[in-house]
Amino acid sequence: MADVILFRPKFFNADVRPLPAPWGLLYVGSSLTSKGYSVKIIDELLHTDWRKQVLEEIEKKPTFFGVTSMTGRQIKHGLEFSGFVKKYSNIPVVWGGIHPSLFPEQTLRHETIDYIVKGEGEETVIELLDHLKNKSKVEKIRGLGYKKNNQIFLNQNRPFPQLDDLPDINFSLIDVNRYTGKRFGSRRSFELCTSRGCPHRCAFCYNVHYYRCTWRTKSIDRIFKALHTLIDTYDIDGLTWREDNFFVDKKRVQKIADRIVKENISIKWHADCRIDYVYFYENSFMELLKKSGCHTLTFGAESGSNTILESINKGITREQILEVKKKMSKHHVYQNYHFMMGLPDETEEDINKTIDLMYLLMKNNPYFGEICGPSLYTPYPGTALYEKSLAKGFEPPQSLEGWINMDWYALNLPWIQDKRRKTVEDIAWNVLGMRQKKLRFYFKWKFFLLAKYHLLIPCFERNIYLRLKKGKDKGGDLKPGS
C-alpha cells in the first residue's frame, strides 16, 4: 500500500505529446520516498480511470491524498478529485502548488480540503506525515495551513531549501516512457529541472510573489548525475531544461555546455531564455550552445508594442526581439516566441503591433519554430499589474471555484469588451492552426492577411474542431494558448 497518493489534475488536452512530467509531485514524492515512505502518483492526463484507482487506494487507507493545482481549470478537476475522496472516505486531502500558495486561506475554506502546503513542499510534507501518523504538533510545521475547531490557521512560511540538500528525483514514481516523444530534433525527449525561481520582476508573473525574485541552482555535479540517469536508464537523447529561467547565470550555462561537449554527450536540448540575454551574448557563446546540442530556445516576447513592454517591466524592446531573431538564425538555432494579450491599458494599436511582430518573426526565418499563444493575461496577487487590474475594475473571485475560469485561456476581465475578446480569440486560434502541419499553409495565409491588411477572417474552424473533439474529451480542453 502507498502511504501517500499524489494527484495531478488535467489542465489541457491530453493528446499533446510529449506530455510535461508532473514535476511538483515528483519533488514531493522523491522527498517522501527518500524517508522510506511509499508514494503513488496519479496523473489525470494519463489516468482517465482515476476514480477506480482512488477507490482501490481508499481500501488500503493511505495517510493522505495530495493535489497540486495552478490557477484556472486545474482547480475544477482537482475539486472533482477531492470531492470524490471525501465522498467515500474521511482521509485527509492536502492541496499544494501555485494557487494554494497564492490563496492559502481561500483554498482552505473549501469543505473538501483539510490542509494546504504553501510554497515548496518537500520538507513540509515530511513533517505533515509525521503529524498525521504520530500526532506531532501541527502548529510547528512551517509552510502549512490547516483547520481546527472550524477556524483556519496559517503557520509561518518555510524558507526555501538549497537544491543540493534535496534528494535526487525518483523517476521510478512515474512511467518516464509516457512523458517522452519526438521533439526538438530528438527521438526521445524528456525534461530536467536544475534551478528554481527568477530574479526578474515582470509585472504579470507569479514568480515575484511566489519565489520573491530569488533564484537557486543545483551544483553541476548533481545536474549531470541526473542527466546520466536519464540517458543511461531511459535512453533519452533530447531534453528540455524545465525551469523558469535556465540562463540566469551565464557562467553556469557555460559550464554545463562545456561539460556536455567534453563528455561527448549526444543530445539535443531546448530551454526558455530572455531576449535581453541573447541580445548581449557573444558569438563564441552562441557557438558553444549550438555545439553542445542547443536546438531551440523559447523567448517571452510578450508584445510587439514598446509601450506595453515597458508597462509590464519586461526589460526588452521590439527592436531587440528582431535582432535576436537574426542572431539565432545566424547560429542555426530554432526559436519559439511567447506572446500575451488582454493586458490592462492595451489598445487596438498595441495589438496590431503585436500581430505585425509575430509576422516579422516568421517572415524569411528558416529557423522559426512557433508562436506560443497569445496567452491571455491572468491577474496574480503580489504583482504590479494586479493592483492596476483592481483599479480598472477587476473583482477577484471570492471562492476557490471562482478562479476556475481565470487562466491564460479565458478573457474574463472587465476592460475586455466582447468585440475585443472575439478578436483576440480568433488571433489565438489562427496561431494555433499554424502548428498543424497539414493546415499550416492555410493558416499562414490567413495570418498574412491579418498582419498586412488587418483583415481578420473569423476562425470558424474552432467550432468545427471542438465539435470533432467533443466525443473524445467532452467539449475539448484545447484552448488558445495551449
Short mmCIF file of C-alpha atoms in Angstrom, two decimals:
data_model
loop_
_atom_site.label_atom_id
_atom_site.label_comp_id
_atom_site.label_asym_id
_atom_site.label_seq_id
_atom_site.Cartn_x
_atom_site.Cartn_y
_atom_site.Cartn_z
CA MET A 1 0.00 0.00 0.00
CA ALA A 2 1.05 3.62 -0.55
CA ASP A 3 1.39 5.99 2.40
CA VAL A 4 0.55 8.94 0.17
CA ILE A 5 -1.42 9.30 -3.08
CA LEU A 6 -0.50 12.36 -5.18
CA PHE A 7 -2.81 13.62 -7.93
CA ARG A 8 -2.20 15.99 -10.84
CA PRO A 9 -5.48 17.29 -12.29
CA LYS A 10 -5.55 17.78 -16.04
CA PHE A 11 -5.06 21.31 -17.35
CA PHE A 12 -5.03 20.88 -21.13
CA ASN A 13 -5.72 18.36 -23.84
CA ALA A 14 -4.05 15.03 -23.16
CA ASP A 15 -3.34 14.34 -26.84
CA VAL A 16 -0.39 16.77 -26.82
CA ARG A 17 2.91 14.87 -26.99
CA PRO A 18 5.17 14.62 -25.22
CA LEU A 19 3.29 15.40 -22.03
CA PRO A 20 5.03 17.55 -19.41
CA ALA A 21 6.11 15.49 -16.41
CA PRO A 22 4.38 16.20 -13.06
CA TRP A 23 7.42 17.87 -11.53
CA GLY A 24 5.74 19.24 -8.42
CA LEU A 25 4.58 15.75 -7.48
CA LEU A 26 7.97 14.27 -8.36
CA TYR A 27 9.67 16.70 -5.96
CA VAL A 28 7.31 15.85 -3.10
CA GLY A 29 7.22 12.15 -3.90
CA SER A 30 11.01 11.91 -4.07
CA SER A 31 11.29 13.58 -0.69
CA LEU A 32 8.82 11.12 0.84
CA THR A 33 10.42 8.01 -0.69
CA SER A 34 13.86 9.16 0.49
CA LYS A 35 12.50 8.86 4.05
CA GLY A 36 11.15 5.37 3.46
CA TYR A 37 7.52 6.25 2.71
CA SER A 38 5.69 4.77 -0.27
CA VAL A 39 4.07 7.05 -2.83
CA LYS A 40 1.72 6.62 -5.78
CA ILE A 41 1.31 9.36 -8.41
CA ILE A 42 -1.93 9.57 -10.41
CA ASP A 43 -1.74 11.91 -13.39
CA GLU A 44 -5.17 12.69 -14.86
CA LEU A 45 -3.52 13.45 -18.20
CA LEU A 46 -2.73 9.74 -18.35
CA HIS A 47 -5.12 8.05 -15.95
CA THR A 48 -8.69 8.67 -17.04
CA ASP A 49 -9.73 5.82 -14.74
CA TRP A 50 -8.53 7.62 -11.61
CA ARG A 51 -11.83 7.09 -9.77
CA LYS A 52 -11.34 3.33 -9.88
CA GLN A 53 -7.76 3.74 -8.65
CA VAL A 54 -8.85 6.04 -5.82
CA LEU A 55 -11.45 3.58 -4.58
CA GLU A 56 -8.83 0.84 -4.56
CA GLU A 57 -6.40 3.06 -2.62
CA ILE A 58 -9.07 4.13 -0.11
CA GLU A 59 -9.46 0.48 0.84
CA LYS A 60 -5.74 0.42 1.71
CA LYS A 61 -6.10 3.50 3.95
CA PRO A 62 -3.28 5.86 2.87
CA THR A 63 -2.28 8.64 5.28
CA PHE A 64 -3.39 11.43 2.91
CA PHE A 65 -4.27 12.34 -0.64
CA GLY A 66 -2.34 15.25 -2.18
CA VAL A 67 -3.44 17.53 -5.04
CA THR A 68 -1.39 20.10 -6.96
CA SER A 69 -3.03 22.99 -8.76
CA MET A 70 -2.31 26.11 -10.75
CA THR A 71 -4.84 28.91 -11.12
CA GLY A 72 -7.55 28.08 -13.65
CA ARG A 73 -9.18 24.93 -14.94
CA GLN A 74 -6.89 22.65 -12.93
CA ILE A 75 -8.86 23.75 -9.85
CA LYS A 76 -12.06 22.31 -11.35
CA HIS A 77 -10.56 18.88 -11.88
CA GLY A 78 -8.74 19.00 -8.54
CA LEU A 79 -12.02 19.67 -6.73
CA GLU A 80 -13.63 16.76 -8.56
CA PHE A 81 -10.87 14.57 -7.16
CA SER A 82 -11.10 15.99 -3.63
CA GLY A 83 -14.88 15.66 -3.59
CA PHE A 84 -14.63 12.04 -4.72
CA VAL A 85 -12.14 11.21 -1.96
CA LYS A 86 -14.36 12.83 0.67
CA LYS A 87 -17.48 11.10 -0.65
CA TYR A 88 -16.00 7.69 0.06
CA SER A 89 -13.63 8.35 3.00
CA ASN A 90 -12.51 10.65 5.78
CA ILE A 91 -8.89 10.52 4.67
CA PRO A 92 -7.24 13.99 4.77
CA VAL A 93 -6.87 15.90 1.50
CA VAL A 94 -3.85 18.21 1.10
CA TRP A 95 -3.53 20.84 -1.63
CA GLY A 96 -0.30 22.41 -2.81
CA GLY A 97 1.09 24.21 -5.83
CA ILE A 98 0.94 27.76 -7.13
CA HIS A 99 -2.71 28.59 -6.48
CA PRO A 100 -2.95 27.35 -2.88
CA SER A 101 0.31 29.19 -2.19
CA LEU A 102 -1.12 32.44 -3.55
CA PHE A 103 -4.53 31.98 -1.90
CA PRO A 104 -3.97 29.74 1.13
CA GLU A 105 -6.87 30.89 3.29
CA GLN A 106 -9.42 30.91 0.48
CA THR A 107 -8.30 27.44 -0.63
CA LEU A 108 -8.63 26.07 2.90
CA ARG A 109 -12.18 27.37 3.18
CA HIS A 110 -13.30 24.69 0.75
CA GLU A 111 -15.04 21.85 2.54
CA THR A 112 -13.13 19.09 0.73
CA ILE A 113 -9.66 20.42 1.63
CA ASP A 114 -8.07 19.77 5.05
CA TYR A 115 -4.53 21.15 4.66
CA ILE A 116 -2.58 23.34 2.25
CA VAL A 117 1.17 23.41 1.66
CA LYS A 118 2.39 26.92 0.93
CA GLY A 119 5.49 27.21 -1.26
CA GLU A 120 7.86 24.33 -1.89
CA GLY A 121 6.63 21.20 -0.20
CA GLU A 122 9.48 18.69 0.08
CA GLU A 123 10.17 19.32 3.77
CA THR A 124 6.65 20.32 4.80
CA VAL A 125 5.04 17.05 3.68
CA ILE A 126 7.54 15.00 5.69
CA GLU A 127 6.56 16.85 8.86
CA LEU A 128 2.85 16.70 7.98
CA LEU A 129 3.05 12.95 7.52
CA ASP A 130 4.73 12.65 10.91
CA HIS A 131 1.92 14.72 12.43
CA LEU A 132 -0.78 12.55 10.88
CA LYS A 133 0.92 9.32 11.87
CA ASN A 134 2.31 10.26 15.28
CA LYS A 135 0.19 13.26 16.36
CA SER A 136 3.16 15.65 16.48
CA LYS A 137 2.38 19.36 16.87
CA VAL A 138 0.87 20.75 13.69
CA GLU A 139 1.44 24.33 14.86
CA LYS A 140 5.19 23.98 14.39
CA ILE A 141 5.10 22.83 10.77
CA ARG A 142 6.30 25.76 8.70
CA GLY A 143 4.67 26.25 5.31
CA LEU A 144 1.44 24.53 6.39
CA GLY A 145 -2.16 25.74 6.60
CA TYR A 146 -4.81 23.75 8.43
CA LYS A 147 -8.25 23.81 10.07
CA LYS A 148 -9.01 23.38 13.73
CA ASN A 149 -12.34 23.90 15.51
CA ASN A 150 -13.80 25.44 12.34
CA GLN A 151 -11.01 28.00 12.21
CA ILE A 152 -8.24 28.41 9.64
CA PHE A 153 -4.61 28.66 10.72
CA LEU A 154 -1.62 29.54 8.54
CA ASN A 155 1.75 28.69 10.02
CA GLN A 156 4.97 30.61 9.47
CA ASN A 157 6.40 30.45 5.95
CA ARG A 158 9.16 27.92 5.32
CA PRO A 159 12.50 29.20 3.96
CA PHE A 160 13.47 27.90 0.54
CA PRO A 161 15.80 24.88 0.75
CA GLN A 162 19.08 24.69 -1.11
CA LEU A 163 18.50 22.38 -4.04
CA ASP A 164 21.56 20.23 -3.34
CA ASP A 165 20.07 19.48 0.11
CA LEU A 166 17.07 17.80 -1.51
CA PRO A 167 17.09 14.13 -2.59
CA ASP A 168 17.61 13.03 -6.16
CA ILE A 169 14.46 12.79 -8.25
CA ASN A 170 12.94 9.33 -8.01
CA PHE A 171 11.98 8.84 -11.65
CA SER A 172 10.55 5.39 -10.87
CA LEU A 173 7.50 7.17 -9.43
CA ILE A 174 6.28 7.74 -12.99
CA ASP A 175 6.41 5.84 -16.26
CA VAL A 176 9.02 8.03 -17.95
CA ASN A 177 8.18 6.49 -21.33
CA ARG A 178 4.72 8.10 -21.16
CA TYR A 179 6.34 11.55 -20.99
CA THR A 180 8.86 11.13 -23.80
CA GLY A 181 8.47 11.77 -27.50
CA LYS A 182 9.95 13.23 -30.66
CA ARG A 183 10.70 16.88 -30.09
CA PHE A 184 13.35 19.48 -30.88
CA GLY A 185 15.18 17.24 -33.30
CA SER A 186 15.40 14.25 -30.95
CA ARG A 187 13.92 10.79 -30.89
CA ARG A 188 13.16 10.54 -27.15
CA SER A 189 12.91 13.91 -25.45
CA PHE A 190 12.25 14.34 -21.73
CA GLU A 191 12.75 17.11 -19.16
CA LEU A 192 15.12 18.07 -16.36
CA CYS A 193 14.85 20.85 -13.82
CA THR A 194 18.12 22.25 -12.48
CA SER A 195 17.07 25.55 -10.89
CA ARG A 196 14.08 27.34 -9.37
CA GLY A 197 12.87 30.90 -9.44
CA CYS A 198 13.78 34.00 -11.39
CA PRO A 199 15.40 37.29 -10.29
CA HIS A 200 13.42 39.46 -12.70
CA ARG A 201 10.29 41.45 -11.89
CA CYS A 202 7.95 41.10 -14.86
CA ALA A 203 4.76 42.86 -13.79
CA PHE A 204 2.48 39.93 -14.71
CA CYS A 205 4.46 36.98 -13.35
CA TYR A 206 3.63 34.87 -10.29
CA ASN A 207 7.37 34.46 -9.64
CA VAL A 208 7.57 37.87 -7.99
CA HIS A 209 5.23 36.77 -5.21
CA TYR A 210 5.91 33.02 -5.13
CA TYR A 211 9.71 32.99 -5.27
CA ARG A 212 10.18 36.61 -4.15
CA CYS A 213 12.57 37.17 -7.07
CA THR A 214 15.07 34.61 -5.79
CA TRP A 215 16.92 32.03 -7.87
CA ARG A 216 18.68 28.83 -6.80
CA THR A 217 20.53 26.16 -8.72
CA LYS A 218 21.78 22.65 -8.26
CA SER A 219 25.50 22.01 -8.46
CA ILE A 220 26.92 20.99 -11.82
CA ASP A 221 27.73 17.51 -10.49
CA ARG A 222 24.14 16.96 -9.34
CA ILE A 223 22.85 18.16 -12.70
CA PHE A 224 25.00 15.68 -14.60
CA LYS A 225 24.17 12.85 -12.23
CA ALA A 226 20.50 13.28 -13.14
CA LEU A 227 21.31 13.76 -16.82
CA HIS A 228 23.28 10.49 -16.97
CA THR A 229 20.42 8.69 -15.19
CA LEU A 230 18.03 9.81 -17.91
CA ILE A 231 20.40 8.86 -20.71
CA ASP A 232 21.61 5.53 -19.30
CA THR A 233 18.33 4.28 -17.79
CA TYR A 234 15.71 5.78 -20.09
CA ASP A 235 17.59 6.16 -23.40
CA ILE A 236 16.91 9.91 -23.57
CA ASP A 237 18.50 11.78 -26.47
CA GLY A 238 16.58 15.05 -26.16
CA LEU A 239 15.99 17.36 -23.23
CA THR A 240 14.00 20.40 -22.18
CA TRP A 241 15.55 22.25 -19.27
CA ARG A 242 12.22 22.61 -17.43
CA GLU A 243 12.64 25.72 -15.32
CA ASP A 244 11.57 29.34 -15.18
CA ASN A 245 14.89 30.78 -16.29
CA PHE A 246 17.67 28.41 -17.30
CA PHE A 247 20.04 31.21 -18.35
CA VAL A 248 20.14 33.36 -15.18
CA ASP A 249 23.82 32.55 -14.58
CA LYS A 250 25.73 32.63 -17.87
CA LYS A 251 28.83 31.04 -16.29
CA ARG A 252 26.71 28.13 -15.05
CA VAL A 253 25.28 27.56 -18.53
CA GLN A 254 28.78 27.73 -19.99
CA LYS A 255 29.96 25.04 -17.55
CA ILE A 256 27.00 22.83 -18.49
CA ALA A 257 27.59 23.29 -22.22
CA ASP A 258 31.36 22.75 -21.88
CA ARG A 259 30.82 19.53 -19.93
CA ILE A 260 28.31 18.20 -22.46
CA VAL A 261 30.90 18.77 -25.19
CA LYS A 262 33.80 17.39 -23.10
CA GLU A 263 31.89 14.22 -22.17
CA ASN A 264 30.77 13.82 -25.79
CA ILE A 265 27.11 13.61 -24.77
CA SER A 266 24.96 13.40 -27.88
CA ILE A 267 21.78 15.27 -27.01
CA LYS A 268 19.51 17.92 -28.49
CA TRP A 269 18.20 20.38 -25.97
CA HIS A 270 15.69 23.19 -25.54
CA ALA A 271 15.28 25.86 -22.87
CA ASP A 272 13.46 29.10 -22.11
CA CYS A 273 15.56 32.23 -22.37
CA ARG A 274 15.22 36.00 -22.18
CA ILE A 275 15.57 38.24 -25.22
CA ASP A 276 17.98 40.60 -23.47
CA TYR A 277 20.30 37.72 -22.55
CA VAL A 278 20.78 36.55 -26.13
CA TYR A 279 20.91 40.13 -27.41
CA PHE A 280 24.17 40.65 -25.46
CA TYR A 281 25.66 37.15 -25.88
CA GLU A 282 28.93 36.95 -27.82
CA ASN A 283 29.07 34.86 -30.98
CA SER A 284 31.52 32.49 -29.28
CA PHE A 285 28.97 31.73 -26.55
CA MET A 286 26.25 31.12 -29.11
CA GLU A 287 28.58 28.76 -30.95
CA LEU A 288 29.19 26.85 -27.72
CA LEU A 289 25.46 26.50 -27.10
CA LYS A 290 24.96 25.11 -30.60
CA LYS A 291 27.91 22.74 -30.26
CA SER A 292 26.51 21.37 -27.00
CA GLY A 293 23.24 20.46 -28.69
CA CYS A 294 21.09 23.57 -28.36
CA HIS A 295 18.29 23.06 -30.86
CA THR A 296 15.59 25.55 -29.81
CA LEU A 297 15.21 28.46 -27.42
CA THR A 298 11.82 29.80 -26.35
CA PHE A 299 11.50 33.51 -25.60
CA GLY A 300 8.93 35.58 -23.77
CA ALA A 301 8.47 38.31 -26.37
CA GLU A 302 5.01 39.11 -24.91
CA SER A 303 4.14 42.13 -27.09
CA GLY A 304 5.12 44.00 -30.23
CA SER A 305 4.46 47.34 -28.55
CA ASN A 306 7.31 49.04 -26.71
CA THR A 307 4.71 50.88 -24.66
CA ILE A 308 3.31 47.58 -23.38
CA LEU A 309 6.76 46.04 -22.90
CA GLU A 310 7.71 48.98 -20.70
CA SER A 311 4.44 48.84 -18.75
CA ILE A 312 4.95 45.16 -17.87
CA ASN A 313 8.58 45.76 -16.84
CA LYS A 314 9.84 43.22 -19.35
CA GLY A 315 13.20 44.91 -19.81
CA ILE A 316 13.31 44.37 -23.57
CA THR A 317 12.31 46.22 -26.74
CA ARG A 318 10.70 45.30 -30.03
CA GLU A 319 13.96 46.15 -31.78
CA GLN A 320 15.92 43.75 -29.56
CA ILE A 321 13.46 40.95 -30.34
CA LEU A 322 14.07 41.36 -34.06
CA GLU A 323 17.84 41.47 -33.57
CA VAL A 324 17.69 38.25 -31.56
CA LYS A 325 15.79 36.61 -34.42
CA LYS A 326 18.74 37.44 -36.71
CA LYS A 327 21.36 36.24 -34.22
CA MET A 328 19.54 32.95 -33.55
CA SER A 329 19.12 32.22 -37.25
CA LYS A 330 22.75 33.08 -37.89
CA HIS A 331 23.76 30.35 -35.44
CA HIS A 332 21.16 27.89 -36.78
CA VAL A 333 19.13 27.74 -33.56
CA TYR A 334 15.35 27.47 -33.79
CA GLN A 335 13.17 30.00 -31.98
CA ASN A 336 9.76 29.94 -30.28
CA TYR A 337 8.15 33.16 -29.11
CA HIS A 338 5.55 33.57 -26.37
CA PHE A 339 3.04 36.42 -26.64
CA MET A 340 0.23 37.58 -24.41
CA MET A 341 -2.81 39.82 -24.82
CA GLY A 342 -5.59 41.21 -22.66
CA LEU A 343 -3.26 43.38 -20.59
CA PRO A 344 -4.55 46.50 -18.82
CA ASP A 345 -4.18 49.62 -21.00
CA GLU A 346 -3.55 47.53 -24.13
CA THR A 347 -5.02 49.30 -27.15
CA GLU A 348 -6.02 48.12 -30.61
CA GLU A 349 -2.85 49.75 -31.91
CA ASP A 350 -0.78 47.70 -29.43
CA ILE A 351 -2.49 44.51 -30.61
CA ASN A 352 -1.78 45.38 -34.25
CA LYS A 353 1.88 45.95 -33.40
CA THR A 354 1.99 42.53 -31.75
CA ILE A 355 0.43 40.87 -34.81
CA ASP A 356 2.95 42.68 -37.01
CA LEU A 357 5.87 41.48 -34.87
CA MET A 358 4.60 37.90 -34.95
CA TYR A 359 4.57 38.08 -38.73
CA LEU A 360 8.07 39.59 -38.91
CA LEU A 361 9.45 36.82 -36.70
CA MET A 362 8.05 34.21 -39.06
CA LYS A 363 8.98 36.02 -42.28
CA ASN A 364 12.16 34.84 -44.05
CA ASN A 365 13.20 32.85 -40.99
CA PRO A 366 14.26 29.26 -41.76
CA TYR A 367 14.79 28.68 -38.03
CA PHE A 368 11.36 29.87 -36.89
CA GLY A 369 9.76 27.31 -34.61
CA GLU A 370 6.35 28.51 -33.48
CA ILE A 371 4.36 31.29 -31.88
CA CYS A 372 3.16 30.25 -28.43
CA GLY A 373 -0.14 31.84 -27.51
CA PRO A 374 -1.10 34.55 -27.41
CA SER A 375 -1.79 33.63 -23.79
CA LEU A 376 -4.40 35.71 -22.04
CA TYR A 377 -3.40 37.82 -19.06
CA THR A 378 -4.34 36.49 -15.62
CA PRO A 379 -4.13 38.87 -12.61
CA TYR A 380 -1.93 37.25 -9.95
CA PRO A 381 -1.74 38.81 -6.48
CA GLY A 382 1.55 40.33 -5.43
CA THR A 383 2.34 41.56 -8.96
CA ALA A 384 2.40 45.16 -10.15
CA LEU A 385 -0.31 44.53 -12.73
CA TYR A 386 -2.61 43.05 -10.09
CA GLU A 387 -3.00 46.42 -8.41
CA LYS A 388 -3.64 48.06 -11.78
CA SER A 389 -6.21 45.37 -12.56
CA LEU A 390 -8.05 46.13 -9.32
CA ALA A 391 -8.04 49.83 -10.17
CA LYS A 392 -9.55 49.03 -13.59
CA GLY A 393 -12.45 47.10 -12.10
CA PHE A 394 -11.17 43.55 -11.71
CA GLU A 395 -13.01 41.83 -8.87
CA PRO A 396 -11.06 38.83 -7.56
CA PRO A 397 -13.17 35.71 -7.10
CA GLN A 398 -14.26 35.21 -3.50
CA SER A 399 -14.15 31.43 -3.60
CA LEU A 400 -11.82 28.73 -4.87
CA GLU A 401 -14.33 27.75 -7.55
CA GLY A 402 -14.40 31.34 -8.80
CA TRP A 403 -10.84 31.02 -10.10
CA ILE A 404 -11.64 28.09 -12.41
CA ASN A 405 -12.21 30.31 -15.44
CA MET A 406 -9.39 32.72 -14.60
CA ASP A 407 -6.41 31.40 -16.50
CA TRP A 408 -4.41 32.10 -19.63
CA TYR A 409 -7.19 30.65 -21.78
CA ALA A 410 -10.02 32.91 -20.59
CA LEU A 411 -10.63 36.62 -21.05
CA ASN A 412 -12.90 37.27 -18.06
CA LEU A 413 -11.61 40.78 -17.48
CA PRO A 414 -13.68 43.97 -17.18
CA TRP A 415 -11.59 46.00 -19.64
CA ILE A 416 -12.00 43.40 -22.41
CA GLN A 417 -15.19 44.09 -24.34
CA ASP A 418 -16.95 41.39 -26.36
CA LYS A 419 -15.60 42.59 -29.72
CA ARG A 420 -12.01 42.71 -28.42
CA ARG A 421 -12.44 39.31 -26.78
CA LYS A 422 -13.60 37.74 -30.04
CA THR A 423 -10.71 39.36 -31.92
CA VAL A 424 -8.09 38.03 -29.51
CA GLU A 425 -9.61 34.55 -29.50
CA ASP A 426 -9.64 34.44 -33.32
CA ILE A 427 -5.99 35.56 -33.42
CA ALA A 428 -5.08 32.84 -30.95
CA TRP A 429 -6.90 30.16 -32.91
CA ASN A 430 -5.23 31.20 -36.16
CA VAL A 431 -1.83 30.96 -34.46
CA LEU A 432 -2.79 27.57 -33.03
CA GLY A 433 -3.78 26.42 -36.52
CA MET A 434 -0.30 27.18 -37.84
CA ARG A 435 1.07 24.43 -35.59
CA GLN A 436 -0.87 21.80 -37.52
CA LYS A 437 1.37 20.59 -40.35
CA LYS A 438 -1.44 19.71 -42.74
CA LEU A 439 -3.13 23.11 -42.29
CA ARG A 440 -0.05 25.31 -41.80
CA PHE A 441 -0.12 26.93 -45.25
CA TYR A 442 -3.82 27.78 -44.94
CA PHE A 443 -3.46 29.41 -41.53
CA LYS A 444 -0.28 31.24 -42.56
CA TRP A 445 -2.23 32.71 -45.46
CA LYS A 446 -4.92 33.89 -43.04
CA PHE A 447 -2.29 35.35 -40.73
CA PHE A 448 -0.62 37.16 -43.65
CA LEU A 449 -3.92 38.90 -44.41
CA LEU A 450 -4.24 39.81 -40.75
CA ALA A 451 -0.70 41.20 -40.44
CA LYS A 452 -0.54 43.08 -43.73
CA TYR A 453 -4.10 44.31 -44.14
CA HIS A 454 -5.63 43.91 -40.64
CA LEU A 455 -8.14 41.58 -42.27
CA LEU A 456 -9.21 39.08 -39.62
CA ILE A 457 -11.15 36.18 -41.10
CA PRO A 458 -13.29 34.74 -38.28
CA CYS A 459 -11.88 31.45 -37.15
CA PHE A 460 -14.92 29.25 -37.84
CA GLU A 461 -12.57 26.27 -37.73
CA ARG A 462 -12.65 26.46 -33.92
CA ASN A 463 -16.28 25.35 -33.78
CA ILE A 464 -15.66 22.56 -36.25
CA TYR A 465 -12.62 21.41 -34.29
CA LEU A 466 -14.44 21.43 -30.96
CA ARG A 467 -17.37 19.52 -32.43
CA LEU A 468 -14.98 16.85 -33.65
CA LYS A 469 -13.27 16.76 -30.25
CA LYS A 470 -16.48 16.71 -28.24
CA GLY A 471 -16.94 12.98 -28.34
CA LYS A 472 -13.34 12.42 -27.30
CA ASP A 473 -12.92 14.80 -24.38
CA LYS A 474 -16.42 16.12 -23.61
CA GLY A 475 -16.15 19.50 -25.23
CA GLY A 476 -12.43 19.75 -25.76
CA ASP A 477 -9.98 21.27 -23.36
CA LEU A 478 -7.87 22.69 -26.17
CA LYS A 479 -7.96 26.47 -25.99
CA PRO A 480 -5.99 29.34 -27.47
CA GLY A 481 -2.54 29.48 -25.93
CA SER A 482 -2.21 25.76 -25.23
#
